[in-house]
Short mmCIF file of C-alpha atoms in Angstrom, two decimals:
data_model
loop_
_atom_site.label_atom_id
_atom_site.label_comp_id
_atom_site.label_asym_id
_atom_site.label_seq_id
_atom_site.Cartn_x
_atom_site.Cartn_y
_atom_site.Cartn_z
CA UNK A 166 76.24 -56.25 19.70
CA UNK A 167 77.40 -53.25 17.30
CA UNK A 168 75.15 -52.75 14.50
CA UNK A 169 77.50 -51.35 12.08
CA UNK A 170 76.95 -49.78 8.66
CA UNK A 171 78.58 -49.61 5.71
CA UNK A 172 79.04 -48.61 2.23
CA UNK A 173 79.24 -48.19 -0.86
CA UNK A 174 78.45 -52.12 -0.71
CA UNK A 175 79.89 -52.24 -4.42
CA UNK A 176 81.75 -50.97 -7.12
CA UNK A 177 83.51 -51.14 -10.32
CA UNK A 178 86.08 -49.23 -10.75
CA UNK A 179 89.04 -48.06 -13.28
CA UNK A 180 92.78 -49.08 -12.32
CA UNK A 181 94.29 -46.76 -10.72
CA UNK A 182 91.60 -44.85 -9.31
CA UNK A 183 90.77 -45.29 -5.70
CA UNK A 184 88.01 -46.05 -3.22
CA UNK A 185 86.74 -44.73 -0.09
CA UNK A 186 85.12 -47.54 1.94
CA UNK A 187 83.38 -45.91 5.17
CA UNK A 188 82.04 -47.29 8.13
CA UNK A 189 79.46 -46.38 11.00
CA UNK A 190 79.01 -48.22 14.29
CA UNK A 191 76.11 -47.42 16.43
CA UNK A 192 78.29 -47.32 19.88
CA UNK A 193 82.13 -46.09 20.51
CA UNK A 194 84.57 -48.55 20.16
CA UNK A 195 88.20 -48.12 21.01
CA UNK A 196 89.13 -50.45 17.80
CA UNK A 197 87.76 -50.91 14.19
CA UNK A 198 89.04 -53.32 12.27
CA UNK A 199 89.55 -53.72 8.48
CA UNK A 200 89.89 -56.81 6.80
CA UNK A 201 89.79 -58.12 2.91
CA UNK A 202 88.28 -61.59 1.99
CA UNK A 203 89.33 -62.77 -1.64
CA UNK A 204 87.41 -65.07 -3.30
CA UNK A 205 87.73 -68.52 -1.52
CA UNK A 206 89.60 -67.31 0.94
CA UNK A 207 89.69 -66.20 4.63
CA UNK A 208 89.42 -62.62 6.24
CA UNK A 209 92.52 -61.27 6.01
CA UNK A 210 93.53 -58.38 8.68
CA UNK A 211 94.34 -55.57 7.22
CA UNK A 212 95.13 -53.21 9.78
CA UNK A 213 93.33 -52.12 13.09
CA UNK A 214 92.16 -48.54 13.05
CA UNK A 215 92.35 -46.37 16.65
CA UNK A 216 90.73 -42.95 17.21
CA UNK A 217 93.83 -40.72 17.81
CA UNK A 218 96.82 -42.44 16.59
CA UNK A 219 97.62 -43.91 13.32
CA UNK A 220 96.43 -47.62 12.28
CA UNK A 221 98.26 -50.61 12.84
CA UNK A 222 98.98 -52.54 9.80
CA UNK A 223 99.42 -56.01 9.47
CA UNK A 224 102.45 -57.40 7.56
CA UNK A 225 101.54 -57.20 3.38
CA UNK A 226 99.64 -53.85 4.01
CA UNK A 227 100.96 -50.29 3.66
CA UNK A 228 99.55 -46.83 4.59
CA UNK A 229 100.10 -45.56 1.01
CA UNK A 230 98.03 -48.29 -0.39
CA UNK A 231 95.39 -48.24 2.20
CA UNK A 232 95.17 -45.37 4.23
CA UNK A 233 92.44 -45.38 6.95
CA UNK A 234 90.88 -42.30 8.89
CA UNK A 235 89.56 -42.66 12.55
CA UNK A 236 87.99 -39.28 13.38
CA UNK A 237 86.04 -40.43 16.09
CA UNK A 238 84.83 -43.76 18.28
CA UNK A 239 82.27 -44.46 15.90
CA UNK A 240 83.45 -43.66 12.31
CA UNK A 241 86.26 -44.69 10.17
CA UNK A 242 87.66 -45.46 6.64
CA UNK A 243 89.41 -47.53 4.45
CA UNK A 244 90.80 -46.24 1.03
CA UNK A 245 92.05 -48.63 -1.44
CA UNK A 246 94.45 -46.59 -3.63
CA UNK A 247 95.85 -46.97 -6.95
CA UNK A 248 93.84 -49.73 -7.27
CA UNK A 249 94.75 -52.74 -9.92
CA UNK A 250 92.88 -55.99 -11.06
CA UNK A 251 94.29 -57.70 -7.55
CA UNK A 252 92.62 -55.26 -5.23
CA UNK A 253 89.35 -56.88 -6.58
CA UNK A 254 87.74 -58.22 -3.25
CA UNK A 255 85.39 -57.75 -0.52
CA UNK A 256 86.49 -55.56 2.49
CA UNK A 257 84.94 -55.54 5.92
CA UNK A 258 84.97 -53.61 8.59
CA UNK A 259 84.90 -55.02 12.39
CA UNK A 260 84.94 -53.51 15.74
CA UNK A 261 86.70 -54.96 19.00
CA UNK A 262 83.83 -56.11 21.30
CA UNK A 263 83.15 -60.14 20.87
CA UNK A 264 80.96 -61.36 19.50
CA UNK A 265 82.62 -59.24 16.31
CA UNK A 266 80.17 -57.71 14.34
CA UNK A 267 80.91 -56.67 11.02
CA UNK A 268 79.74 -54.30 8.12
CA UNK A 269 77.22 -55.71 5.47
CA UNK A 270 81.11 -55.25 2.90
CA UNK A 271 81.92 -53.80 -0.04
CA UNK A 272 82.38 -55.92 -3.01
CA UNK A 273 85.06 -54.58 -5.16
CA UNK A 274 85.51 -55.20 -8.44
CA UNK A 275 88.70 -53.42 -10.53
CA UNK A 276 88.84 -53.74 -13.80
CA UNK B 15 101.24 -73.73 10.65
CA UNK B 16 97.83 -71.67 9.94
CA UNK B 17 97.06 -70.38 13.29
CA UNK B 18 93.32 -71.69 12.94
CA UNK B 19 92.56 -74.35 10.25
CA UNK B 20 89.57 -75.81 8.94
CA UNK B 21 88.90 -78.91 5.82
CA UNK B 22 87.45 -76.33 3.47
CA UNK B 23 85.08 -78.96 1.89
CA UNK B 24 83.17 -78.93 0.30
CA UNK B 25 80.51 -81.32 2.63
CA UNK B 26 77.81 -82.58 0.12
CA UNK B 27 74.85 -84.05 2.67
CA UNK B 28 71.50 -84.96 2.00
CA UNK B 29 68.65 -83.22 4.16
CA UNK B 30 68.25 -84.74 7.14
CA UNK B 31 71.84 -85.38 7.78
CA UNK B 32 73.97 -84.96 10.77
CA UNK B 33 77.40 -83.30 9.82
CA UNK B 34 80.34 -82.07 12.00
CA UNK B 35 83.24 -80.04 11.15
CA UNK B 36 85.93 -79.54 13.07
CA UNK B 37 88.76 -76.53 13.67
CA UNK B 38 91.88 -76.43 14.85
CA UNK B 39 93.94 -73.39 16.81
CA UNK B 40 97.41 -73.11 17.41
CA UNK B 41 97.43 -70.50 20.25
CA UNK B 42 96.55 -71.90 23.59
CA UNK B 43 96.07 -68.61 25.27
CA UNK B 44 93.69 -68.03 23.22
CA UNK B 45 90.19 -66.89 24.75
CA UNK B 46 86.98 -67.24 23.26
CA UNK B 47 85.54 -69.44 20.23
CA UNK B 48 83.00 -68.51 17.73
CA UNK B 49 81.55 -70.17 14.98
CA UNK B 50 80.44 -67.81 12.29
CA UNK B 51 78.12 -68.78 9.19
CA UNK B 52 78.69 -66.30 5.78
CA UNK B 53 76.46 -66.48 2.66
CA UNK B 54 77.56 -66.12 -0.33
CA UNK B 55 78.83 -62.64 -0.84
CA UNK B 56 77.85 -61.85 2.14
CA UNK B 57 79.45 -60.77 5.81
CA UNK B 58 79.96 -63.02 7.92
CA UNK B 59 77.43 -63.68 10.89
CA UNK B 60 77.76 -65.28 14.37
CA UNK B 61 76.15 -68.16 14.51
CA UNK B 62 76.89 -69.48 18.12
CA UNK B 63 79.58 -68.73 20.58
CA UNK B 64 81.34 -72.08 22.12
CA UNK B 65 81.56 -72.72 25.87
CA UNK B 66 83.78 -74.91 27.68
CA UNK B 67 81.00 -76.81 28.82
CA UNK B 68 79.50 -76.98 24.76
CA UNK B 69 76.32 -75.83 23.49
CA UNK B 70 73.62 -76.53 21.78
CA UNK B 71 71.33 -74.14 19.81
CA UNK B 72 68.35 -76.31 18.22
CA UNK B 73 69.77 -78.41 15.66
CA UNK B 74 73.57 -77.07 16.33
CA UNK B 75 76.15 -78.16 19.04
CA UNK B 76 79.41 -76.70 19.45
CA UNK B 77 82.03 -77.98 21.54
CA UNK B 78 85.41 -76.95 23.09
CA UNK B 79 88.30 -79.15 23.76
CA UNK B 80 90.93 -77.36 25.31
CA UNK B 81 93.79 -79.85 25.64
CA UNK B 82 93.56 -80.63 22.18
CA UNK B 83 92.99 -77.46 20.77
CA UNK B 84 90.15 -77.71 18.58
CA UNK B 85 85.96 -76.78 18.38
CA UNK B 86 83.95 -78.73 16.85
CA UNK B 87 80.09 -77.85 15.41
CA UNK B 88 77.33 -80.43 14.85
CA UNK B 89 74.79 -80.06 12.27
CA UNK B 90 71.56 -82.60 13.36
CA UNK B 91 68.61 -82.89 10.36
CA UNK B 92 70.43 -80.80 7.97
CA UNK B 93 68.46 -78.02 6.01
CA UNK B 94 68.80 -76.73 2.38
CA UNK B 95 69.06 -73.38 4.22
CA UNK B 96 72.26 -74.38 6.24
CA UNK B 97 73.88 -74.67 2.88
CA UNK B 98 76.73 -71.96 3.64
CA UNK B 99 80.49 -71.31 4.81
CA UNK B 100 80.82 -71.58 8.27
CA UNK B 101 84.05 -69.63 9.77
CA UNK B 102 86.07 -70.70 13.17
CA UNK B 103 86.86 -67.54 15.03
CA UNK B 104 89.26 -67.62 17.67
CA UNK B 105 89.76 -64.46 19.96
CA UNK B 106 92.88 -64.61 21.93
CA UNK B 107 94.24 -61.89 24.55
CA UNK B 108 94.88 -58.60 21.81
CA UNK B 109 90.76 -58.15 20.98
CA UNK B 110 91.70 -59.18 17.11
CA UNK B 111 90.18 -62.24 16.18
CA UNK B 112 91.93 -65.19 14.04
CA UNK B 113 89.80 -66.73 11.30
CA UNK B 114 89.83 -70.12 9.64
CA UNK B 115 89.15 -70.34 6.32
CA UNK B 116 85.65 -71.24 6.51
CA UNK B 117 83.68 -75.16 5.78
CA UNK B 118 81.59 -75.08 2.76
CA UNK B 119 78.53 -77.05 3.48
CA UNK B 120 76.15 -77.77 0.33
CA UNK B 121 72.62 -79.44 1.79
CA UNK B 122 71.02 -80.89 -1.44
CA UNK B 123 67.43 -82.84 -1.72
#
């Protein structure tokens, strides 16, 4: 499986400031994945990031408010922008290959 | 209808209880079933894949029923260390996996 790293794995930050969430994986992967968990709830996709084309979001989720890089097959990330009180979550980062691996997260907290 | 759903719990057991938990999918092309445990704040992390033929990993079976569209995991002599969330993870035919919502499972003394 992908060993896949991370980071920052937390932060507080100021509304309407944003946050860069990157992501290594040890091995190319055609797809990363980006989801957000909010407290109690389930993973929620956010979009799926290719190298060489732009993401695919998934319905809720806009480029402006979460732009993603994928510069290569084994780098990409996730910025939360603008941020406000509801952006307050963890955010994960997956790749393609089951068993799905993920990042260790980054626990976001806006205030 | 939530394409994969799970009873989020909680499940308060003893130690040394046998527990199941069951998920549901709505997609029956889908592929491949996972069950995932997650900490709290943590990621999640695969606990077992499940085979059409179930499996069993020490204390943990999963099985598969395909005509009824559901996975089920089995818990035998429950730990205080299996208190966690454990996710249902469906993979169908585009790579992107479905998730339930997740069990919560407390283990006390």
């Amino acid at each position: 499986s992908a060993v896949i790293s991370q980071k920052p794995s937390r932060d507080i930050c100021q509304r309407g400031t944003s946050l860069t969430i990157q992501c290594q994986v040890d091995s190319q992967v055609t797809m990363m994945f980006w989801y957000r968990q909010q407290p109690g709830q389930s993973l929620t996709l956010i979009a799926t990031a290719n190298q060489g084309s732009e993401a695919t979001y998934e319905s809720g989720f806009v480029i402006d408010k979460f732009p993603i890089s994928r510069p290569n097959l084994t780098f990409s990330t996730l910025t939360v922008s603008n941020m406000s009180p509801e952006d307050s979550s963890i955010y994960l980062c997956s790749v393609e290959t089951a068993p799905y691996t993920f990042g260790s997260g980054t626990r976001l907290t806006v205030v | 209808r939530k394409e994969v759903e799970q009873d989020p719990g909680p499940f308060n057991v003893p130690e040394g209880a046998t527990v199941a938990f069951n998920c549901t999918y709505s997609n029956s092309a889908s592929q491949s079933f996972f069950w995932y445990r997650q900490d709290c704040r943590k990621e999640p992390k695969l606990l077992m894949s499940v085979y059409s033929s179930g499996n069993e990993d020490g204390r943990f079976t999963a099985q598969l029923n395909r005509a009824s569209q559901y996975i089920s995991l089995l818990i035998r002599d429950s730990k205080l260390s299996d208190s966690a969330t454990y996710l249902c993870v469906v993979g169908g035919e585009s790579y992107i996996p479905t998730f339930g919502r997740g069990t919560s499972l407390i283990v006390h003394p």
